Amino acid sequence: HFEDGSFELSQPHLITRILQLLKLDNNNQWKSNTNSRRTPSEQVILHRDSEGEERKYEKDWNYRTAVGMLTYLQGISRPDIAVHVHQCARFSVDPKRSHEKAIINID
């Protein structure tokens, strides 16, 4: 609660778990900068990409788990990422590399 009467909703523990799941925490093995990314729908609308490249990090993290955690986060405290999470959730059955990149790009 701030002096002006406003308040901030945050989920620091869940956000930390999501970053750890995606390997974007302090160990950041992808060497990516999470502060400079555009969310998926700011680029293009995600498509099925049935001919697309297979996921690169399929063995490292579960796509559905990431979508589930992000869905909870957007419902509780981050409505600004709702459209982006929904776009990614549409491809939970057979995600491709383009969908994996979109999940990683949600900030």
C-alpha positions as CSV (number, residue, x, y, z in Angstrom):
1,H,0.0,0.0,0.0
2,F,1.5,3.3,-1.1
3,E,1.0,6.8,0.5
4,D,-1.2,8.0,-2.4
5,G,-3.7,5.2,-1.6
6,S,-2.7,3.0,-4.5
7,F,-1.3,-0.5,-4.2
8,E,0.7,-3.0,-6.3
9,L,-0.1,-6.6,-6.9
10,S,2.9,-8.8,-7.2
11,Q,3.8,-12.5,-7.1
12,P,7.6,-12.5,-6.6
13,H,7.8,-16.2,-5.6
14,L,5.8,-17.4,-8.6
15,I,7.8,-15.1,-10.9
16,T,11.0,-16.6,-9.5
17,R,9.7,-20.1,-10.1
18,I,8.7,-19.3,-13.7
19,L,12.2,-17.8,-14.4
20,Q,13.8,-20.9,-12.9
21,L,11.6,-23.2,-14.9
22,L,12.5,-21.4,-18.1
23,K,16.2,-21.2,-17.1
24,L,16.0,-17.4,-17.2
25,D,17.1,-16.9,-13.6
26,N,20.6,-16.1,-12.4
27,N,21.9,-19.2,-14.2
28,N,20.4,-17.9,-17.5
29,Q,21.9,-20.5,-19.7
30,W,20.3,-18.9,-22.8
31,K,22.4,-15.7,-22.2
32,S,19.2,-13.7,-22.9
33,N,18.3,-10.3,-21.6
34,T,14.8,-10.4,-20.2
35,N,14.5,-6.6,-20.0
36,S,14.5,-5.9,-23.7
37,R,12.0,-8.3,-25.1
38,R,8.7,-7.6,-26.8
39,T,5.8,-9.8,-25.9
40,P,4.5,-12.2,-28.7
41,S,1.5,-10.2,-29.9
42,E,3.6,-7.1,-30.3
43,Q,5.4,-8.9,-33.1
44,V,3.0,-11.2,-34.9
45,I,0.0,-13.4,-34.0
46,L,1.2,-16.9,-33.3
47,H,0.1,-19.6,-35.7
48,R,0.1,-23.4,-35.6
49,D,3.5,-23.6,-37.4
50,S,2.9,-27.2,-38.3
51,E,6.0,-27.3,-40.5
52,G,8.1,-25.4,-37.9
53,E,11.2,-26.4,-36.1
54,E,10.8,-28.7,-33.1
55,R,11.3,-27.3,-29.6
56,K,15.0,-26.7,-28.8
57,Y,14.6,-27.0,-25.0
58,E,11.9,-29.7,-24.8
59,K,13.9,-31.7,-22.3
60,D,14.8,-28.7,-20.2
61,W,11.3,-27.5,-19.3
62,N,7.6,-28.4,-19.8
63,Y,5.7,-26.1,-22.1
64,R,2.3,-26.8,-20.4
65,T,3.7,-26.1,-17.0
66,A,5.1,-22.8,-18.1
67,V,1.7,-21.9,-19.7
68,G,-0.1,-22.9,-16.5
69,M,2.1,-20.8,-14.3
70,L,1.8,-17.8,-16.6
71,T,-2.0,-18.2,-16.7
72,Y,-2.2,-18.1,-12.9
73,L,0.2,-15.1,-12.8
74,Q,-1.8,-13.2,-15.4
75,G,-5.1,-14.0,-13.6
76,I,-3.8,-12.9,-10.2
77,S,-1.5,-9.9,-10.8
78,R,-0.4,-9.4,-14.4
79,P,-3.5,-8.8,-16.6
80,D,-1.1,-7.0,-19.1
81,I,0.2,-10.4,-20.3
82,A,-3.1,-12.1,-20.7
83,V,-3.3,-11.9,-24.5
84,H,0.2,-13.1,-24.8
85,V,-0.3,-16.1,-22.5
86,H,-3.5,-17.0,-24.3
87,Q,-1.7,-17.0,-27.6
88,C,0.9,-19.4,-26.3
89,A,-1.7,-21.6,-24.5
90,R,-3.4,-22.3,-27.8
91,F,-0.5,-24.5,-28.9
92,S,0.0,-26.6,-25.7
93,V,-0.7,-29.8,-27.6
94,D,2.2,-29.6,-30.1
95,P,4.3,-26.6,-29.4
96,K,7.1,-25.8,-31.9
97,R,10.2,-23.7,-31.5
98,S,8.3,-20.5,-32.4
99,H,5.9,-21.1,-29.5
100,E,8.8,-21.9,-27.2
101,K,10.4,-18.6,-28.1
102,A,7.1,-16.7,-27.5
103,I,6.8,-18.2,-24.0
104,I,10.4,-17.1,-23.2
105,N,9.6,-13.6,-24.6
106,I,6.7,-13.0,-22.2
107,D,7.9,-10.5,-19.6
